[in-house]
Structure formats: C-alpha cells, structure tokens
Amino acid sequence: MSLLEIKNAKLKLNDKDILKGLSLSVNKGEVHAIMGPNGSGKSTLSYMLAGRGGYDLESGEILLDGQSLLEMEADERARSGLFLAFQYPVELPGVGGMSFLREAVNSRRKFLGKEELDHLAFVKEARKVASKMFVKDEMLKRAVNVGFSGGEKKRFEILQMAMLKPKISILDETDSGLDVDALKIVSDGVNAERNDDNAIVVITHYQRLLDYIVPDFVHILSDGNIIKTGGPELALEVEKNGYAGLINAA
Amino acid sequence: MVATQETIDKVNEVSSTYKYGFVTDLESEKAPLGLSEDIVKFISNKKQEPKWLLEWRLKAYKKWLSMEVPNWAMVDFPEINFQDIYYYSAPKTKPKLNSLDEVDPELLKTYDKLGIPIKEQEVLAGVAVDYVFDSVSVVTTFREKLAKEGIIFCPISEAVQTYPDLVKKYLGTVIPIGDNYYAALNSAVFTDGSFVYIPKGVKCPMELSTYFRINEQNSGQFERTLIIAEDNTYVSYLEGCTAPQRDENQLHAAVVELVAMNNAEIKYSTVQNWYPGDKDGKGGIYNFVTKRGNCLGKKSKISWTQVETGSAITWKYPSCVLKGDDSVGEFYSVAVANNAQQADTGTKMIHIGKNTKSTIISKGISAGMAQNTYRGQVQIQKSAKGSRNFTQCDSLLIGDKCGAHTVPYINQFTPQARVEHEATTSKISEDQLFYCLQRGLDTEQATSLIVNGFCKEVMKELPMEFAVEAQKLIGISLEGSVG
C-alpha cells in the first residue's frame, strides 16, 4: 500500500479547471519531486493536499496510509501526519516561536496517544533540533516569522518538520529566496529527516534544490496533470531544455 | 511551583461555557429592596460607622438624586430600575475571622470552584488575598506578615473603625462624591472593599490581591478600594471578579482611588470576568466602574493593567492625574467583547506637573455581534511643560458582525509637550489561521494563540499567575467565534 495515493484528482478554482485528473503514488522511504512552470497547479496541489478551505476536490480521492483525507479538516490532516512547508511562511505577531512549536508538537503527540511534553522536556528537545538547523535560541523567542529573513523562515519551517515528525512532508518551493549556504542548511535538515517510514514531496521550479535533496522520482506537472515521470535525470533535462520541449512532446 | 501548576491545570479544565456561573447556597442577610435615605442609614448602621461617614454617604445620596445617568458612552441598555436592587447583602458568618478554619465551608468550596482556592493562594509565593463576597470582605490573608512591615491591608469597613483618620483624610479625594453618577451612587451605598496603606520607605514584599464575587440574586456590588502609597514605596495590587450565571442583569458600580506620594509606585492589575450574559445578550453584569489614581508626589508612578473579558456592558476608564513633576501614568488594556457584549473603555491621562509621562496601550478584540470602543482622553495642562504621551490603540475584528471604535480626545494647552497617537484595525487573516491549522492546532487553539499574540504587550505587564489565567480566559471568551 502506498503511503500517499492521489487518484484522479479534479479541482476548480473560480470555475477554472486547475487539477485535471491528477494521480500520484508515493511509497514509504521515497522522495518525489514535482516540477512545473508557473501556473501549472503546483501550489494548488499542496493546498489541496493540506486541506485549505476553498481547495476542495471536485472528484477523485486522496489516501494517507489507506485513510481518506477528504473528510478531514486541515488540522486533522496535520495531526494525522501531513506536513506542508510553506512557500511563504505566515507571520504571527506576538506568538513566540517556542510556544507555537510546543502547541503544535503536543497536538500531534496527543493525536498519537503519546504523553504531552512538559515545558522543560520540550525546550530541551527543541534546542537540540534547532542547533542542527543553525537556528539560534534567540530566534525561537521571537514571534513566529516576524522580521525573519527568507532563509530564517525556511529554516524554521524545516525545524517544525523535524519536531513534528510527519509521515508525509510537502515542501512547497522551499528553495525560493535562499542563497547557496542557506539552501545547503535547509537541504541537510530535510535529508536528516529521510527514513524508511516517511516520504517527502518536493515542489520546485528549479533543478538546483534537487542537487541537495536527491529525489527517487521526478514528475513534470503541466496544465493540471503529470505529463512525464522519470528519475533525477529528468530534472537535469528540464534544466537544460526548459519545460517547453517536454510540454510540447506530451 | 506545585501550587502554580495546580492553578494552571484548574484553569485548563474549564469547559466551553462560563465556568463561574454557579450559585453558592449561603444564608445571607439583606437590606430591604431598593434605595432611600433609610437604606443608606441602614448600611451605615450595619457597619457601625462614625457619624462623619454617614453624613458623607447622605451627601453623596442627595447628590446622586440630582444627577442623570450618563449617556455619552457607546453602549445601549434598558433603563436600570435602581429601586429593584438590593444594596446590602452579606453572608451570615461571623463578621471577623482569624483563620481559614472559621470560614463557612460552602464559601471555601466556592473559591475552590473558582479555580483559585484560598488555601492554594496562601501557599502561592507571596500573594495576600482579600475575599469580598457580595458586599462583605470575608477573609484577608497574610495580614500579620504585612503588619510587621507596617503595611495595612484590610477590608475598608474595618479601616473605617481602626484607622479612621487615614480613611477620612483620603476617601473621596481622588474621586469626589459628585464625580459622576455611578461614583455618587457608590459613595452613598458602598459596603466594603479593600484598604491598603504603605508607610514611607516600604516596598510591599508580596502581591496584594482581592477576589470579588457577586452571589446573591438582584443584588448590586458596590465595593470601594483605597490605596495610599507614601514616599518611596512600591505596591502591586491585583483584583479578580466573577459572578453566577443569571438571566437578569446585575449592577456592579465600584470606585477605586489610588494615591501615590513622592517616588511611590502603584501597580494595579485587574482580570475582570463578570458573567457576560448568554449568546443573545440575556443577563450579565453591568460593570460601571470609576477608577482613578493621583500621582501627587514627584516621580510617582501609577500603572493600570486590565484584562476585561466579562460583563454584558463595560463602562470603565481607569485614569491618572499626574500632578507631581516627573510623574508617570500607564494604562495597559485588553478588552474582549464577544456575542452581544458591549465595551466602552479606555483611560484619561491628565498631565499637570512638569515632565510628566504617560503611556497608553489598548488592545480591543471584537467578535460575534459585539461592539468595542476605546475612549481615551489625554490632557496636557499649560503647566505640564516637557510632558509626553504615547498612545497605541489596536483593534482586532473576528467575523463581520462586530464593531471596533476608537475615540481619542486630545487637549494640549502648551506647545512644549509631545502627544503621539497610533491606531490600527486588523482581522485574523485566513493565511494565519490556515498556517496554524496546518501545524495541527484546532481553530479555537489557533484563535486563542493569535489573539494572545495580539495582546502580548499588555499581557506581559500582568503578574505571572494572573497572566496564565488571563490567557486562558481570552481563549475561552472567544470560543466558537471563528469558523
């Protein structure tokens, strides 16, 4: 059984067809990259999976570990182990990073039937993970994403992923706005979380991220459908020839 | 620490409805219904008050008769029948208690249900508490320890007997009996409240706290608090309030007077959680309160921090009169109004002395059909050269049927002063909510988190134990307002 199964997903926004019968299977232990030009439906796909209001499927099915996500609200999907690293992480003025993380982690733990972490245990764990991501204590004390640089925002996203230990992570344009050094830190963080029990879907414009997070499969998304699937070499082909050739060939 | 955790857990347990809505079955003694000169005499007589105080009350009563209900606030409610209220109600216990063992067990149970049991309060590091039940102060803890420092912390009715000179010297000096309609009413019929006196050079070693509770049906609560801080002193005072869930409206018209001498600092914090009425606006407390502090001395400081989540109607403007040169006034406020609640609250900063400073941070949160108004006055007298004021009013709207209003009055009579006013209005954005939900928080957790973030500048002014309670309270008051 696949960990994540998208079957014939169709979705409209403002009466316009955005996803047109998209299907995708992701198994445990795999990393999939979804590449595509602007307007191909990449962000819609991530919002749809995460259950954002207004992004409901017209038809089709999504299963996480065999369980349908369609009847679940966004927060239930998150607690069930679906994580979305945002392209544009949202600012929460006045909400301290540490307390935000703690609420999130304890919501997930509660769902899993584990004991909630007390304050001390949590801070210890958070600091350990944060240091791996080169996130300073001082940043965790600041309000979530407020005044963070582009790199800090993305590192904080991956820090949350590492703390929440999701089954499936969707990284939406995680490389956007990152310089090479920050890209390496973020990628190392993601790679450290790869294991045989989870899976990662990387959504990106560019091949460059895939040098650091090496995918098992690369899918080309165009006009609401996956038009081609291959290995890492497919990404190199995109880099060399652009999307146009692939799209025309399809 | 154990006790603090218990408090937190207790607060955590609260259900989605008003958790303080129970009634305690206590035998009580009441005055006849309504208000007249005889009732004023009855109250004074019950308290065995000196003649001067009875005369003072009667003068206030006459003044009140000649006054009209203020109608300038942005609140709407049917006319109050002042003859349909009990002005005196007291639990039938021994008037003076030396220890908790003498307190009526039913009453102890009540405080236990309130989530902050008296016993626990006692062990919580350094909080001395005065419990006012309906109109009567029931028990005051830690008095002996405070007395060693020369600090007086007792029911005002007792202070009238024991320290008549002090009470006579200051009562009504900050808020005169004819100050406004409700202050006049309070002056005529106040039954109890707290009295605090900090002698010269003493920093009060613990937080002083009063817990107010309205229990009786149809009874009003008219407490009166007087705090005097002599030269070079510091005191932090907290008040909390709750009331049972009842279908009719109940009146709470308190008066709080603060006096700060040279280099004295008074920090006054309130977590107000009177019953707000049901979803449709039935029942709830009318909270018509006059609070004012006089910074009489040089470099004196008075700081008001309030978290207002309760009451059907809130009409309240804790103010500072900055007479002493270099004196400082502060006002930090969070006002939450949900469902049919109405809040018209703010402050007045009257700058008289030179180089006086005031800071106003007001956070208004409106949800449901609620109306939330900030009304504030900053007055810089001609004498107040070199004075400064900074005002920040932020409003947060949840849903599209509520309202937020900001009404600042600024009167500046000298050019040698600086007044700043900033105001913002915002909504909880869908992006923020979705971000929180995607991390596994449910809608209510997310709202509470975002709202508490919005209020953070004010919440950090609250003493620790209160801050935890206040945070939960804000979350609870807004439950069901999003989604």
XYZ file of C-alpha atoms in Angstrom:
733
model
C 0.000 0.000 0.000
C 1.258 3.470 -0.886
C 1.765 5.995 1.863
C 0.122 8.740 -0.170
C -2.223 7.970 -3.014
C -3.804 10.677 -5.156
C -6.398 9.248 -7.549
C -7.775 11.179 -10.481
C -7.926 14.492 -8.583
C -10.003 17.216 -10.202
C -10.250 20.700 -8.756
C -11.681 24.001 -9.921
C -10.888 27.493 -8.669
C -13.224 30.284 -9.771
C -14.782 27.972 -12.337
C -11.418 27.285 -13.908
C -10.070 23.736 -14.064
C -6.769 23.674 -12.202
C -6.180 19.991 -11.449
C -7.461 17.797 -14.267
C -7.433 14.228 -13.076
C -4.041 14.102 -11.417
C -2.833 10.788 -9.986
C 0.271 10.075 -7.919
C 1.502 7.286 -5.635
C 4.191 7.863 -3.047
C 5.635 4.944 -1.079
C 7.367 4.981 2.256
C 11.016 5.877 2.060
C 10.654 7.755 -1.230
C 11.338 11.332 -2.230
C 9.309 12.674 -5.134
C 9.944 15.949 -6.906
C 7.167 17.754 -8.702
C 8.420 20.307 -11.187
C 6.455 22.580 -13.412
C 6.221 26.044 -14.885
C 4.255 28.903 -13.311
C 0.527 28.290 -13.292
C 0.817 24.531 -13.704
C -1.070 23.916 -10.448
C 1.841 23.226 -8.058
C 0.691 25.420 -5.178
C -2.918 24.387 -5.691
C -1.797 20.784 -5.319
C -0.109 21.497 -2.000
C -3.050 23.479 -0.611
C -5.463 20.795 -1.774
C -3.455 18.094 -0.002
C -3.204 20.163 3.190
C -6.967 20.797 3.160
C -7.045 24.554 2.886
C -10.599 25.969 2.759
C -11.732 26.577 -0.828
C -9.416 23.929 -2.274
C -11.850 21.004 -2.163
C -11.704 18.309 -4.804
C -14.494 18.174 -7.304
C -13.845 14.476 -7.750
C -11.128 11.973 -7.014
C -9.614 10.591 -3.836
C -6.598 11.122 -1.586
C -5.477 8.436 0.821
C -2.848 8.773 3.521
C -1.842 5.345 4.810
C -5.057 3.994 3.306
C -7.220 6.552 5.047
C -9.212 9.100 3.065
C -8.240 12.691 3.773
C -11.228 14.237 2.051
C -13.498 14.295 5.079
C -10.759 15.679 7.323
C -10.214 19.332 8.153
C -6.757 20.838 7.713
C -5.854 20.422 11.388
C -6.905 16.755 11.444
C -4.788 16.072 8.358
C -1.842 17.770 10.053
C -2.252 15.752 13.225
C -2.522 12.588 11.120
C 0.975 13.274 9.857
C 0.740 15.538 6.817
C 3.094 18.482 6.864
C 3.309 21.394 4.466
C 6.401 23.597 4.417
C 5.012 26.895 3.136
C 6.418 28.799 0.213
C 5.567 31.996 2.114
C 5.523 31.211 5.852
C 2.951 33.376 7.625
C 3.776 35.934 10.325
C 2.099 35.530 13.709
C 2.782 38.780 15.608
C 3.283 38.310 19.336
C 3.199 34.494 19.150
C 6.515 33.187 20.450
C 8.206 30.548 18.286
C 8.803 28.211 21.186
C 5.217 28.224 22.435
C 3.891 27.849 18.909
C 6.110 24.825 18.316
C 5.110 23.341 21.613
C 1.394 23.606 20.921
C 1.902 22.049 17.501
C 4.048 19.192 18.791
C 1.703 18.446 21.672
C -1.332 18.414 19.361
C 0.397 15.770 17.258
C 1.543 13.788 20.296
C -1.944 13.836 21.758
C -3.308 12.506 18.474
C -0.731 9.716 18.504
C -1.734 8.826 22.070
C 1.616 9.942 23.439
C 2.062 11.962 26.569
C 2.361 15.710 26.015
C 5.834 17.075 26.637
C 6.230 19.314 29.631
C 7.888 22.653 29.247
C 11.424 21.612 30.181
C 11.491 18.423 28.146
C 10.140 20.311 25.183
C 12.634 23.155 25.349
C 15.480 20.644 25.574
C 14.299 18.760 22.513
C 13.590 21.931 20.540
C 17.050 23.309 21.257
C 18.684 20.092 20.137
C 16.851 20.100 16.810
C 17.271 23.846 16.393
C 21.037 23.694 16.765
C 21.186 21.191 13.886
C 19.319 23.702 11.750
C 21.591 26.525 12.907
C 18.558 28.162 14.471
C 19.593 30.210 17.480
C 17.652 30.236 20.746
C 17.073 33.899 20.227
C 15.099 33.171 17.055
C 12.780 30.808 18.924
C 11.966 33.562 21.365
C 10.904 35.911 18.608
C 7.383 35.986 17.214
C 6.782 33.342 14.539
C 8.226 34.519 11.192
C 8.026 38.190 12.208
C 11.092 40.007 10.934
C 12.680 36.703 9.847
C 14.868 36.775 6.753
C 13.931 34.498 3.846
C 16.476 31.942 4.989
C 15.326 32.059 8.619
C 11.727 31.476 7.596
C 12.618 28.366 5.603
C 14.889 27.014 8.325
C 12.058 27.498 10.818
C 9.729 25.527 8.513
C 12.117 22.594 8.376
C 12.687 22.830 12.118
C 8.938 22.400 12.568
C 9.011 19.421 10.230
C 11.804 17.843 12.253
C 9.894 18.383 15.501
C 6.543 17.137 14.207
C 7.937 14.012 12.510
C 5.222 13.785 9.876
C 4.542 10.735 7.699
C 4.478 12.834 4.590
C 6.037 16.252 4.059
C 5.225 18.526 1.166
C 7.884 21.158 0.603
C 6.414 23.975 -1.462
C 9.153 25.952 -3.231
C 11.350 25.598 -0.180
C 14.326 26.789 -2.217
C 12.789 30.116 -3.221
C 14.578 33.082 -1.720
C 17.537 31.057 -0.438
C 21.200 31.676 -1.126
C 23.514 28.698 -1.621
C 24.556 28.445 2.028
C 21.001 28.610 3.323
C 19.936 26.110 0.659
C 22.523 23.668 1.947
C 21.457 24.054 5.594
C 17.794 23.581 4.718
C 18.545 20.573 2.485
C 20.715 18.948 5.135
C 17.828 19.419 7.548
C 15.412 17.731 5.164
C 17.814 14.886 4.361
C 18.314 14.206 8.072
C 14.582 13.512 8.327
C 14.506 10.998 5.457
C 13.851 7.464 6.645
C 12.110 4.252 5.636
C 8.842 5.172 7.301
C 8.154 8.577 5.837
C 8.136 10.239 2.453
C 8.775 13.681 1.038
C 7.236 15.505 -1.894
C 9.351 18.416 -3.102
C 7.615 21.009 -5.233
C 10.007 23.250 -7.113
C 10.643 25.350 -10.182
C 14.328 24.656 -10.377
C 16.591 21.693 -10.545
C 19.132 23.215 -8.194
C 17.357 22.084 -4.976
C 17.433 18.526 -6.305
C 21.224 18.535 -6.237
C 20.903 18.659 -2.474
C 17.699 16.714 -1.903
C 18.097 13.907 -4.394
C 14.697 12.538 -5.439
C 13.810 8.985 -6.374
C 11.236 10.230 -8.877
C 10.728 13.434 -10.788
C 7.292 14.370 -12.153
C 6.575 17.141 -14.594
C 3.318 18.959 -13.828
C 1.753 20.918 -16.633
C -1.753 22.299 -17.030
C -3.159 20.336 -14.097
C -1.682 16.938 -14.906
C 1.540 14.982 -14.549
C 2.769 14.698 -18.115
C 6.017 12.861 -17.548
C 7.705 10.863 -14.793
C 11.323 9.839 -14.553
C 14.393 9.725 -12.317
C 16.707 12.594 -11.281
C 17.925 12.827 -14.865
C 14.540 14.253 -15.873
C 15.219 17.286 -13.727
C 18.528 17.818 -15.500
C 16.722 17.656 -18.807
C 14.347 20.398 -17.645
C 17.303 22.469 -16.526
C 18.924 22.085 -19.920
C 15.976 22.389 -22.291
C 13.284 24.150 -20.232
C 9.682 22.991 -19.835
C 8.555 23.936 -23.318
C 10.093 20.953 -25.075
C 8.622 18.454 -22.628
C 5.208 20.065 -22.706
C 5.113 20.111 -26.489
C 6.193 16.485 -26.662
C 3.454 15.393 -24.273
C 5.675 25.580 41.944
C 3.299 22.681 42.607
C 0.557 25.050 43.598
C 1.076 27.138 40.490
C 0.811 24.059 38.294
C -2.423 23.132 40.054
C -3.797 26.541 39.325
C -2.859 26.198 35.692
C -4.438 22.759 35.491
C -7.591 24.005 37.115
C -7.811 26.799 34.637
C -7.150 24.294 31.870
C -10.107 22.206 32.900
C -12.622 24.873 32.108
C -15.403 23.972 29.748
C -16.647 25.990 26.828
C -19.237 27.912 28.797
C -18.855 30.432 31.600
C -17.366 28.266 34.314
C -18.096 30.625 37.158
C -21.839 30.506 36.554
C -22.717 28.531 39.682
C -24.551 29.847 42.722
C -23.426 29.177 46.276
C -26.167 28.321 48.718
C -25.287 30.518 51.656
C -27.516 32.086 54.179
C -27.360 35.798 53.747
C -28.586 38.916 55.369
C -30.069 41.574 53.120
C -31.308 45.091 53.392
C -34.861 45.702 52.132
C -35.131 46.099 48.368
C -34.479 49.491 46.829
C -32.683 52.692 47.682
C -33.665 55.507 50.023
C -32.118 57.590 52.738
C -33.150 54.856 55.141
C -31.200 52.259 53.221
C -28.100 54.438 53.320
C -28.601 54.752 57.089
C -29.217 51.003 57.332
C -25.899 50.239 55.651
C -24.001 52.754 57.740
C -25.633 51.409 60.868
C -24.838 47.788 59.949
C -21.220 48.790 59.689
C -21.390 50.791 62.901
C -19.858 53.707 61.100
C -18.857 57.033 62.631
C -21.180 59.955 62.083
C -18.923 61.724 59.579
C -19.123 58.791 57.218
C -22.907 58.582 57.448
C -23.088 62.273 56.625
C -20.689 61.783 53.763
C -22.881 58.996 52.407
C -26.059 61.032 52.757
C -24.450 63.935 50.954
C -23.491 61.578 48.147
C -27.006 60.161 48.067
C -28.526 63.646 47.716
C -26.011 64.482 45.025
C -26.877 61.267 43.200
C -30.589 62.097 43.247
C -29.819 65.327 41.399
C -27.674 63.661 38.736
C -28.545 61.992 35.467
C -27.449 58.686 34.005
C -24.533 59.391 31.652
C -25.431 58.589 28.061
C -22.327 59.540 26.112
C -20.810 56.068 26.017
C -21.395 53.825 23.027
C -23.438 51.288 24.926
C -27.097 50.503 24.732
C -29.196 49.060 27.547
C -32.674 49.435 29.013
C -33.090 51.894 31.852
C -31.963 50.497 35.196
C -34.557 50.434 37.946
C -32.464 51.425 40.920
C -35.327 50.528 43.244
C -35.171 46.916 42.154
C -31.733 46.223 43.574
C -30.593 45.009 46.969
C -27.923 47.373 48.207
C -26.726 45.240 51.054
C -26.218 41.515 51.188
C -23.806 39.707 53.428
C -23.110 36.037 54.093
C -24.282 35.156 57.590
C -20.959 34.340 59.107
C -19.077 35.788 61.980
C -18.034 39.269 60.961
C -14.377 38.841 61.795
C -12.338 35.749 61.111
C -8.892 34.954 62.311
C -8.132 31.939 60.193
C -9.464 29.990 57.255
C -10.873 27.330 59.570
C -13.536 29.775 60.634
C -14.738 30.448 57.110
C -18.034 28.904 56.079
C -17.087 25.681 54.239
C -19.622 26.479 51.487
C -17.726 29.660 50.832
C -14.406 27.882 50.686
C -15.927 25.490 48.184
C -16.965 28.459 46.081
C -13.459 29.771 45.883
C -12.302 26.265 45.154
C -14.658 26.144 42.165
C -13.323 29.464 41.012
C -10.126 27.609 40.296
C -8.071 29.510 42.817
C -8.676 28.002 46.225
C -7.861 30.210 49.187
C -5.536 27.604 50.662
C -3.596 27.466 47.454
C -3.441 31.189 47.170
C -1.873 31.172 50.585
C 0.956 28.912 49.538
C 1.451 30.597 46.203
C 4.578 32.540 46.877
C 3.669 35.888 48.257
C 0.075 36.652 47.407
C -2.006 38.141 50.176
C -5.698 37.958 49.413
C -8.813 39.794 50.485
C -12.022 37.947 49.526
C -15.098 40.063 49.002
C -18.285 38.033 48.747
C -21.296 40.039 47.639
C -20.790 43.103 49.722
C -18.657 41.867 52.545
C -14.991 41.140 52.878
C -14.766 37.562 54.052
C -11.190 36.822 54.761
C -7.891 38.591 54.328
C -4.752 36.512 54.347
C -1.186 37.332 55.332
C -2.175 40.305 57.437
C 0.230 39.638 60.233
C 3.214 39.318 57.964
C 2.311 42.571 56.264
C 1.708 44.291 59.601
C 5.309 43.617 60.544
C 6.323 45.932 57.696
C 3.758 48.459 58.846
C 1.571 47.726 55.818
C -2.157 47.874 56.335
C -4.212 45.534 54.159
C -7.746 45.074 55.383
C -11.408 45.494 54.480
C -12.239 49.168 54.161
C -15.107 48.738 56.654
C -12.530 47.688 59.199
C -10.178 50.531 58.278
C -13.012 52.949 58.982
C -13.041 51.630 62.553
C -9.327 51.111 63.093
C -7.719 53.872 61.044
C -10.485 56.496 60.795
C -8.044 59.385 60.331
C -6.393 57.840 57.309
C -9.689 56.941 55.682
C -11.183 60.342 56.410
C -8.114 62.090 55.028
C -8.156 60.348 51.664
C -11.647 58.972 50.976
C -13.178 60.858 48.073
C -10.093 62.986 47.441
C -9.305 61.318 44.138
C -12.888 60.714 43.063
C -15.178 63.245 44.723
C -18.663 62.078 45.641
C -20.239 64.012 42.804
C -17.659 62.966 40.198
C -20.166 61.028 38.150
C -23.486 59.269 38.503
C -22.151 55.848 39.457
C -19.400 57.203 41.699
C -22.062 59.167 43.608
C -24.163 56.018 43.913
C -21.164 54.066 45.148
C -20.299 56.750 47.698
C -23.810 56.513 49.110
C -24.076 52.747 49.358
C -20.594 51.169 49.209
C -20.469 48.238 51.528
C -16.911 47.020 51.518
C -13.711 46.732 49.572
C -10.034 46.803 50.315
C -7.910 49.329 52.096
C -4.160 49.441 51.613
C -1.653 51.714 53.281
C 2.067 51.515 52.556
C 4.125 53.549 55.008
C 7.149 55.566 53.948
C 10.068 53.681 52.508
C 8.377 50.272 52.383
C 8.346 48.077 49.307
C 5.460 45.691 49.724
C 7.077 42.220 49.789
C 4.186 40.402 48.091
C 1.368 40.927 45.638
C -1.830 42.075 47.296
C -4.947 40.600 45.801
C -8.710 40.926 46.104
C -11.214 38.487 44.724
C -14.682 39.888 44.146
C -17.696 37.654 43.828
C -21.354 38.573 43.337
C -23.515 35.687 44.550
C -26.941 36.991 45.551
C -29.736 37.470 43.070
C -30.800 41.060 42.326
C -28.006 42.403 44.411
C -25.618 45.070 43.313
C -21.990 45.112 44.215
C -20.571 48.457 45.253
C -17.100 47.970 46.530
C -14.710 50.717 47.293
C -10.970 50.408 47.276
C -8.499 52.929 48.597
C -4.756 52.542 48.241
C -2.291 55.007 49.682
C 1.408 54.736 48.929
C 3.598 57.082 50.945
C 7.029 58.383 49.848
C 9.484 55.863 48.366
C 7.155 52.876 48.277
C 6.076 50.149 45.908
C 2.946 48.029 45.826
C 1.417 45.674 43.290
C -2.277 45.002 43.682
C -4.449 42.508 41.780
C -8.180 42.119 41.552
C -10.265 39.357 40.044
C -14.012 39.169 39.675
C -16.675 36.592 38.823
C -20.420 36.204 39.213
C -23.064 33.479 38.783
C -24.902 32.969 35.541
C -28.277 34.681 35.899
C -30.957 35.791 33.482
C -31.305 39.293 34.817
C -28.688 41.992 34.702
C -26.788 42.871 37.818
C -25.112 46.139 38.597
C -21.521 46.479 39.666
C -20.502 50.055 40.397
C -17.150 50.141 42.103
C -14.851 53.003 42.941
C -11.101 52.642 43.213
C -8.928 55.508 44.442
C -5.144 55.451 44.401
C -2.792 57.985 45.906
C 0.939 57.956 45.171
C 3.326 60.272 47.012
C 6.932 61.157 46.127
C 8.705 58.368 44.334
C 5.902 55.922 45.089
C 4.781 53.306 42.586
C 1.399 51.609 42.475
C 0.765 48.816 40.009
C -2.913 47.915 39.801
C -3.938 44.855 37.761
C -7.434 43.629 37.020
C -8.704 40.449 35.444
C -12.390 41.114 35.037
C -14.564 38.140 34.243
C -18.030 39.069 35.422
C -20.748 36.975 33.803
C -21.160 38.405 30.266
C -24.712 37.238 29.609
C -25.738 34.489 27.219
C -25.187 34.398 23.460
C -28.252 36.542 22.806
C -27.345 39.116 25.398
C -29.668 37.929 28.139
C -28.372 38.597 31.636
C -24.874 39.599 32.587
C -23.228 42.224 34.716
C -23.317 45.951 34.088
C -19.803 46.941 35.019
C -19.879 50.696 35.640
C -16.679 51.439 37.426
C -14.735 54.570 38.307
C -11.016 54.122 38.868
C -8.543 56.910 39.231
C -5.106 57.466 40.635
C -3.488 60.666 41.802
C 0.223 60.896 41.237
C 0.615 63.576 43.889
C 4.320 63.261 44.515
C 7.367 63.887 42.388
C 8.477 60.905 40.310
C 5.449 58.929 41.404
C 4.054 56.271 39.114
C 0.676 54.637 38.687
C 0.181 51.798 36.292
C -3.192 50.275 35.388
C -3.256 46.899 33.675
C -6.619 45.396 32.842
C -7.874 42.331 31.048
C -11.585 42.672 30.525
C -13.344 39.596 29.184
C -16.587 39.619 31.136
C -19.643 41.790 31.756
C -22.589 42.485 29.474
C -21.561 46.126 29.478
C -18.250 47.590 30.498
C -18.028 51.307 31.215
C -14.670 51.935 32.710
C -11.833 54.456 32.346
C -9.020 53.915 34.844
C -7.218 57.236 34.865
C -4.148 59.012 36.158
C -3.873 62.586 37.334
C -0.207 63.441 37.005
C 0.265 66.283 39.458
C 3.777 65.620 40.686
C 6.634 66.705 38.440
C 8.212 63.792 36.553
C 5.324 61.513 37.478
C 4.349 58.635 35.203
C 0.965 57.181 34.264
C 0.476 53.939 32.381
C -2.571 52.152 31.032
C -2.367 48.690 29.509
C -5.660 47.202 28.470
C -7.087 44.179 26.733
C -10.834 44.315 26.234
C -12.528 41.294 24.698
C -16.153 41.555 23.625
C -17.962 38.580 22.114
C -21.602 37.796 21.275
C -23.773 40.667 22.493
C -21.228 42.212 24.859
C -20.594 45.940 24.752
C -17.436 47.556 25.996
C -16.694 51.261 26.174
C -13.415 51.514 27.958
C -10.200 53.496 27.942
C -8.386 55.923 30.151
C -7.733 59.537 30.991
C -4.243 60.925 31.442
C -4.284 64.400 32.907
C -0.836 65.987 32.787
C -0.408 68.827 35.285
C 3.171 68.539 36.568
C 6.278 69.244 34.522
C 7.927 66.471 32.519
C 5.130 64.044 33.202
C 4.890 60.962 31.021
C 2.027 58.700 30.069
C 1.759 55.559 28.005
C -1.491 54.043 26.770
C -1.557 50.634 25.106
C -5.062 49.448 24.338
C -5.955 46.209 22.588
C -9.602 45.720 21.714
C -10.902 42.412 20.390
C -14.415 42.169 18.993
C -16.231 39.022 17.935
C -19.820 37.927 17.383
C -22.108 40.967 17.389
C -20.078 42.802 19.984
C -19.224 46.499 19.975
C -15.907 47.532 21.444
C -14.983 51.184 21.899
C -11.740 52.686 23.077
C -12.397 56.104 24.577
C -9.424 57.975 25.899
C -8.529 61.463 26.921
C -5.063 62.938 27.030
C -4.993 66.378 28.543
C -1.795 68.397 28.783
C -2.289 71.421 31.031
C -0.406 74.635 30.457
C 1.792 73.863 33.462
C 2.827 70.463 32.095
C 5.835 71.634 30.129
C 8.067 68.916 28.769
C 5.348 66.284 29.076
C 4.924 63.337 26.770
C 2.209 60.925 25.900
C 2.272 57.895 23.682
C -0.974 56.163 22.780
C -1.389 52.991 20.785
C -4.848 51.580 20.104
C -5.109 48.344 18.198
C -8.364 46.647 17.320
C -8.807 43.095 16.140
C -12.041 42.025 14.487
C -13.207 38.433 14.344
C -16.142 37.898 11.997
C -18.106 40.548 10.110
C -20.916 41.475 12.504
C -18.866 43.107 15.248
C -17.529 46.620 15.559
C -14.438 48.404 16.827
C -14.352 52.128 17.521
C -11.591 54.423 18.671
C -12.471 57.786 20.187
C -9.415 59.709 21.333
C -9.748 63.177 22.884
C -6.517 65.139 22.930
C -6.344 68.571 24.588
C -2.973 70.205 24.641
C -2.569 73.603 26.275
C 1.173 74.013 25.943
C 3.293 73.689 22.812
C 6.153 72.346 24.928
C 4.791 68.814 25.070
C 4.540 65.855 22.776
C 1.498 63.708 22.173
C 1.516 60.692 19.878
C -1.422 58.585 18.860
C -1.288 55.430 16.768
C -4.228 53.262 15.881
C -4.666 50.117 13.822
C -7.542 47.815 12.981
C -6.938 44.313 11.726
C -8.584 40.953 11.262
C -7.284 37.462 11.871
C -6.269 36.537 8.353
C -7.165 33.277 6.641
C -3.472 32.760 5.996
C -2.695 32.928 9.704
C -5.477 30.522 10.585
C -4.517 28.046 7.879
C -0.881 28.170 8.930
C -1.836 27.251 12.495
C -4.282 24.555 11.397
C -1.606 23.048 9.162
C 0.510 22.617 12.272
C -2.251 20.626 13.921
C -3.850 23.298 16.092
C -7.638 23.366 16.008
C -9.485 26.564 15.155
C -10.006 27.538 18.772
C -6.407 26.939 19.766
C -5.311 28.922 16.736
C -7.612 31.851 17.507
C -6.536 31.913 21.118
C -2.881 31.855 20.124
C -3.230 34.632 17.557
C -5.324 36.793 19.879
C -2.941 36.309 22.774
C -0.113 37.257 20.459
C -2.026 40.403 19.570
C -2.354 41.234 23.288
C 1.173 40.299 24.264
C 2.397 43.806 25.066
C -0.338 44.077 27.674
C -0.197 40.505 28.995
C 3.480 40.820 29.838
C 2.553 43.585 32.273
C 0.468 41.158 34.347
C 1.961 39.264 37.281
C 2.790 35.664 36.311
C -0.094 33.775 37.967
C -2.595 36.221 36.579
C -1.126 36.133 33.098
C -1.709 32.387 32.772
C -5.301 32.730 33.905
C -5.892 35.735 31.684
C -4.552 33.937 28.615
C -6.886 31.006 29.092
C -9.732 33.378 29.785
C -9.271 35.187 26.491
C -9.285 31.863 24.668
C -12.471 30.783 26.418
C -14.285 34.068 25.833
C -13.700 33.753 22.110
C -14.643 30.106 21.746
C -16.895 29.472 18.789
C -16.257 32.905 17.318
C -14.256 31.654 14.335
C -15.196 29.072 11.720
